[in-house]
JSON list of C-alpha atoms in Angstrom, two decimals:
[
{"chain": "U", "resi": 1, "resn": "ILE", "atom": "CA", "xyz": [174.19, 125.98, 129.48]},
{"chain": "U", "resi": 2, "resn": "ASP", "atom": "CA", "xyz": [174.57, 126.50, 133.30]},
{"chain": "U", "resi": 3, "resn": "ARG", "atom": "CA", "xyz": [173.53, 130.21, 133.17]},
{"chain": "U", "resi": 4, "resn": "LEU", "atom": "CA", "xyz": [170.56, 129.49, 131.21]},
{"chain": "U", "resi": 5, "resn": "GLU", "atom": "CA", "xyz": [169.64, 126.37, 133.53]},
{"chain": "U", "resi": 6, "resn": "LYS", "atom": "CA", "xyz": [169.89, 128.82, 136.60]},
{"chain": "U", "resi": 7, "resn": "GLU", "atom": "CA", "xyz": [167.79, 131.77, 134.69]},
{"chain": "U", "resi": 8, "resn": "ILE", "atom": "CA", "xyz": [164.74, 129.58, 134.09]},
{"chain": "U", "resi": 9, "resn": "GLY", "atom": "CA", "xyz": [165.00, 127.82, 137.28]},
{"chain": "U", "resi": 10, "resn": "ALA", "atom": "CA", "xyz": [165.58, 123.97, 135.73]},
{"chain": "U", "resi": 11, "resn": "PRO", "atom": "CA", "xyz": [168.06, 121.44, 134.40]},
{"chain": "U", "resi": 12, "resn": "LEU", "atom": "CA", "xyz": [168.04, 121.14, 130.32]},
{"chain": "U", "resi": 13, "resn": "PHE", "atom": "CA", "xyz": [170.10, 118.19, 130.52]},
{"chain": "U", "resi": 14, "resn": "ASP", "atom": "CA", "xyz": [170.49, 114.91, 132.74]},
{"chain": "U", "resi": 15, "resn": "ARG", "atom": "CA", "xyz": [174.19, 114.87, 133.26]},
{"chain": "U", "resi": 16, "resn": "LEU", "atom": "CA", "xyz": [175.39, 111.19, 133.13]},
{"chain": "U", "resi": 17, "resn": "THR", "atom": "CA", "xyz": [178.43, 109.42, 133.46]},
{"chain": "U", "resi": 18, "resn": "THR", "atom": "CA", "xyz": [177.72, 108.29, 129.65]},
{"chain": "U", "resi": 19, "resn": "GLY", "atom": "CA", "xyz": [177.21, 111.76, 128.42]},
{"chain": "U", "resi": 20, "resn": "TRP", "atom": "CA", "xyz": [174.21, 114.25, 128.93]},
{"chain": "U", "resi": 21, "resn": "LEU", "atom": "CA", "xyz": [170.69, 113.73, 127.68]},
{"chain": "U", "resi": 22, "resn": "PRO", "atom": "CA", "xyz": [168.28, 116.28, 127.17]},
{"chain": "U", "resi": 23, "resn": "THR", "atom": "CA", "xyz": [165.42, 116.64, 129.94]},
{"chain": "U", "resi": 24, "resn": "GLU", "atom": "CA", "xyz": [161.85, 116.90, 129.11]},
{"chain": "U", "resi": 25, "resn": "ILE", "atom": "CA", "xyz": [162.10, 120.50, 129.20]},
{"chain": "U", "resi": 26, "resn": "GLY", "atom": "CA", "xyz": [165.32, 120.47, 127.09]},
{"chain": "U", "resi": 27, "resn": "GLN", "atom": "CA", "xyz": [163.74, 118.37, 124.47]},
{"chain": "U", "resi": 28, "resn": "ARG", "atom": "CA", "xyz": [161.12, 121.29, 124.22]},
{"chain": "U", "resi": 29, "resn": "ILE", "atom": "CA", "xyz": [163.49, 123.59, 123.61]},
{"chain": "U", "resi": 30, "resn": "ILE", "atom": "CA", "xyz": [165.01, 121.87, 120.87]},
{"chain": "U", "resi": 31, "resn": "ARG", "atom": "CA", "xyz": [162.07, 121.22, 119.36]},
{"chain": "U", "resi": 32, "resn": "LEU", "atom": "CA", "xyz": [161.44, 124.78, 119.63]},
{"chain": "U", "resi": 33, "resn": "ALA", "atom": "CA", "xyz": [164.76, 125.98, 118.15]},
{"chain": "U", "resi": 34, "resn": "GLU", "atom": "CA", "xyz": [164.36, 123.46, 115.73]},
{"chain": "U", "resi": 35, "resn": "THR", "atom": "CA", "xyz": [161.08, 125.17, 114.27]},
{"chain": "U", "resi": 36, "resn": "LEU", "atom": "CA", "xyz": [162.38, 128.63, 114.65]},
{"chain": "U", "resi": 37, "resn": "GLU", "atom": "CA", "xyz": [165.48, 127.96, 112.38]},
{"chain": "U", "resi": 38, "resn": "ARG", "atom": "CA", "xyz": [163.01, 126.24, 110.18]},
{"chain": "U", "resi": 39, "resn": "GLU", "atom": "CA", "xyz": [160.78, 129.57, 110.02]},
{"chain": "U", "resi": 40, "resn": "ILE", "atom": "CA", "xyz": [164.06, 131.63, 109.87]},
{"chain": "U", "resi": 41, "resn": "VAL", "atom": "CA", "xyz": [165.19, 129.90, 106.68]},
{"chain": "U", "resi": 42, "resn": "GLU", "atom": "CA", "xyz": [161.92, 129.31, 104.88]},
{"chain": "U", "resi": 43, "resn": "THR", "atom": "CA", "xyz": [161.40, 133.18, 105.61]},
{"chain": "U", "resi": 44, "resn": "GLU", "atom": "CA", "xyz": [164.85, 133.70, 103.93]},
{"chain": "U", "resi": 45, "resn": "PHE", "atom": "CA", "xyz": [163.87, 131.91, 100.82]},
{"chain": "U", "resi": 46, "resn": "TYR", "atom": "CA", "xyz": [160.73, 133.40, 100.55]},
{"chain": "U", "resi": 47, "resn": "LEU", "atom": "CA", "xyz": [162.13, 137.30, 100.65]},
{"chain": "U", "resi": 48, "resn": "LEU", "atom": "CA", "xyz": [165.02, 135.94, 98.26]},
{"chain": "U", "resi": 49, "resn": "GLU", "atom": "CA", "xyz": [162.15, 134.61, 95.80]},
{"chain": "U", "resi": 50, "resn": "GLN", "atom": "CA", "xyz": [160.31, 138.02, 95.75]},
{"chain": "U", "resi": 51, "resn": "ASN", "atom": "CA", "xyz": [163.51, 139.77, 95.06]},
{"chain": "U", "resi": 52, "resn": "LYS", "atom": "CA", "xyz": [165.80, 138.10, 93.02]},
{"chain": "U", "resi": 53, "resn": "ASP", "atom": "CA", "xyz": [167.94, 140.74, 92.59]},
{"chain": "U", "resi": 54, "resn": "PHE", "atom": "CA", "xyz": [168.55, 141.36, 96.65]},
{"chain": "U", "resi": 55, "resn": "PRO", "atom": "CA", "xyz": [171.99, 143.23, 97.11]},
{"chain": "U", "resi": 56, "resn": "GLY", "atom": "CA", "xyz": [173.36, 140.87, 99.82]},
{"chain": "U", "resi": 57, "resn": "PRO", "atom": "CA", "xyz": [172.84, 138.85, 102.98]},
{"chain": "U", "resi": 58, "resn": "LEU", "atom": "CA", "xyz": [169.86, 138.70, 104.74]},
{"chain": "U", "resi": 59, "resn": "ARG", "atom": "CA", "xyz": [170.41, 139.20, 108.36]},
{"chain": "U", "resi": 60, "resn": "LEU", "atom": "CA", "xyz": [167.74, 138.51, 110.75]},
{"chain": "U", "resi": 61, "resn": "SER", "atom": "CA", "xyz": [167.88, 138.96, 114.95]},
{"chain": "U", "resi": 62, "resn": "ALA", "atom": "CA", "xyz": [165.76, 138.74, 117.67]},
{"chain": "U", "resi": 63, "resn": "SER", "atom": "CA", "xyz": [165.87, 139.88, 121.55]},
{"chain": "U", "resi": 64, "resn": "SER", "atom": "CA", "xyz": [165.17, 137.31, 124.00]},
{"chain": "U", "resi": 65, "resn": "PRO", "atom": "CA", "xyz": [161.96, 138.52, 126.15]},
{"chain": "U", "resi": 66, "resn": "ARG", "atom": "CA", "xyz": [163.86, 138.71, 129.24]},
{"chain": "U", "resi": 67, "resn": "ALA", "atom": "CA", "xyz": [166.32, 140.94, 127.92]},
{"chain": "U", "resi": 68, "resn": "TRP", "atom": "CA", "xyz": [163.11, 143.52, 126.70]},
{"chain": "U", "resi": 69, "resn": "SER", "atom": "CA", "xyz": [161.54, 143.12, 130.07]},
{"chain": "U", "resi": 70, "resn": "ARG", "atom": "CA", "xyz": [164.60, 144.07, 132.00]},
{"chain": "U", "resi": 71, "resn": "GLN", "atom": "CA", "xyz": [164.56, 147.34, 129.98]},
{"chain": "U", "resi": 72, "resn": "ARG", "atom": "CA", "xyz": [161.28, 147.92, 130.72]},
{"chain": "U", "resi": 73, "resn": "GLU", "atom": "CA", "xyz": [161.93, 147.94, 134.63]}
]
């Protein structure tokens, strides 16, 4: 988390003596991640429904846009 915060230049969590609370940016990233997870699950179910004889587990991956932009430099 520290490394990600350094990369984006903003804290994702407020570190309190009672625990960590997501900052506004952290809350937004959590919502985006939850949406992404739902979309991936829906895509998996859709693809599996289209082909009931699908032979094995479906694996989806994505590269980070930041990593992609570094490769292009």
